[in-house]
Coordinates of N, CA and C in Angstrom, one line a residue:
X1 N -33.3 32.0 100.0 CA -33.1 33.1 99.5 C -34.0 33.5 98.5
X2 N -34.8 34.7 98.3 CA -35.4 34.7 97.2 C -35.3 36.1 96.8
X3 N -35.2 36.2 95.5 CA -34.8 37.7 95.1 C -35.3 38.2 93.6
X4 N -35.5 39.3 93.4 CA -36.1 39.7 92.3 C -35.0 40.9 91.8
X5 N -35.0 40.9 90.7 CA -34.1 42.0 90.0 C -34.2 42.2 88.4
X6 N -33.9 43.4 88.1 CA -33.8 43.7 86.4 C -32.2 43.5 86.1
X7 N -31.4 43.3 87.2 CA -30.0 42.9 86.7 C -29.8 41.5 87.0
X8 N -30.1 41.0 86.0 CA -29.8 39.2 86.1 C -28.5 38.7 86.5
X9 N -27.3 39.4 85.8 CA -25.9 39.0 86.1 C -25.7 39.4 87.7
X10 N -26.3 40.2 88.2 CA -25.9 40.2 89.7 C -26.7 39.3 90.2
X11 N -28.1 39.0 90.1 CA -28.4 38.2 90.6 C -28.2 36.5 90.5
X12 N -27.5 36.1 89.2 CA -27.1 35.0 89.1 C -25.6 34.9 90.3
X13 N -24.8 36.0 90.5 CA -23.6 35.9 91.1 C -24.1 36.0 92.5
X14 N -25.3 36.6 93.0 CA -25.7 36.5 94.5 C -25.9 34.9 94.8
X15 N -27.0 34.5 93.8 CA -27.4 33.0 93.9 C -26.5 32.3 94.3
X16 N -25.2 32.2 93.6 CA -24.0 31.3 93.2 C -23.6 31.5 95.0
X17 N -23.4 32.7 95.2 CA -22.6 33.1 96.6 C -23.3 32.3 97.7
X18 N -24.7 32.4 97.5 CA -25.6 31.8 98.9 C -25.8 30.2 98.6
X19 N -25.6 29.5 97.2 CA -25.7 28.4 97.4 C -24.2 27.5 97.9
X20 N -23.1 28.3 97.3 CA -21.7 27.9 97.9 C -21.9 28.0 99.9
X21 N -22.5 28.8 100.1 CA -22.5 29.1 101.7 C -23.1 28.0 102.4
X22 N -24.5 27.7 101.7 CA -25.2 26.9 102.2 C -24.5 25.4 102.2
X23 N -23.7 25.1 101.0 CA -23.0 23.6 101.0 C -21.9 23.7 101.9
X24 N -21.3 25.1 102.2 CA -20.0 24.9 102.9 C -20.4 24.9 104.7
X25 N -21.7 25.0 104.9 CA -22.5 24.9 106.5 C -22.8 23.7 106.4
X26 N -23.2 22.7 105.1 CA -23.2 21.5 105.6 C -24.8 21.2 105.6
X27 N -25.5 22.1 104.9 CA -27.0 22.2 104.9 C -27.7 21.0 103.7
X28 N -27.0 20.3 103.6 CA -27.2 19.2 102.5 C -27.5 19.7 100.8
X29 N -28.5 19.3 100.5 CA -28.8 19.5 99.0 C -29.5 20.9 99.0
X30 N -28.6 21.6 97.7 CA -28.8 23.0 97.6 C -29.6 23.0 96.2
X31 N -30.8 24.0 96.4 CA -31.3 23.6 94.7 C -31.5 25.4 94.3
X32 N -31.2 25.4 93.3 CA -31.3 27.2 92.7 C -32.5 26.8 91.3
X33 N -32.9 28.0 91.6 CA -33.9 28.0 90.7 C -34.1 29.5 90.0
X34 N -33.6 29.5 88.6 CA -33.9 31.0 87.8 C -35.0 31.1 87.0
X35 N -35.7 31.9 87.1 CA -36.7 32.1 85.7 C -36.9 33.6 85.4
X36 N -37.1 33.8 84.1 CA -37.2 35.2 83.6 C -38.4 35.4 82.5
X37 N -38.9 36.8 83.2 CA -40.0 36.9 82.5 C -39.8 37.5 81.2
X38 N -40.6 37.5 80.3 CA -40.5 38.4 78.8 C -40.7 39.5 79.0
X39 N -40.3 40.6 78.1 CA -39.3 40.2 77.1 C -38.1 40.2 77.5
X40 N -37.2 39.5 76.4 CA -35.8 39.1 77.3 C -35.1 39.8 75.9
X41 N -33.6 40.4 76.5 CA -32.7 40.7 75.6 C -32.4 42.4 76.2
X42 N -32.6 43.1 74.9 CA -32.2 44.5 75.3 C -33.4 45.3 75.7
X43 N -34.5 44.9 75.7 CA -35.5 45.6 76.3 C -35.6 45.8 77.8
X44 N -35.6 47.1 78.5 CA -35.4 47.2 79.9 C -36.3 46.9 81.0
X45 N -37.2 46.1 80.2 CA -38.4 45.8 81.2 C -38.2 44.5 81.6
X46 N -36.8 43.7 81.3 CA -36.4 42.2 81.9 C -36.7 42.4 83.0
X47 N -37.4 41.0 83.7 CA -37.3 41.1 85.0 C -37.0 39.7 85.6
X48 N -36.3 39.3 86.5 CA -35.5 38.1 86.9 C -35.7 37.7 88.2
X49 N -36.3 36.4 88.2 CA -36.6 35.8 89.7 C -35.7 34.8 90.0
X50 N -35.1 34.6 91.0 CA -34.1 33.5 91.4 C -34.4 33.2 92.7
X51 N -34.3 32.2 93.1 CA -34.7 31.3 94.4 C -33.5 30.1 95.0
X52 N -32.8 30.3 95.9 CA -32.1 29.4 96.4 C -32.6 28.8 97.6
X53 N -32.6 27.4 97.7 CA -33.1 26.5 98.9 C -32.0 25.5 99.5

């Protein structure tokens, strides 16, 4: 699963759910990666990317 959003909290929640699903289905090792592009903080231009493998 790959996703990009301006809402980091929702992305973290979704990534966590997908990682749990993968573990429950016995898909072995699950890797998650989260990267955030600047600017960070109150700036509405924040963009977050995440990946669950």
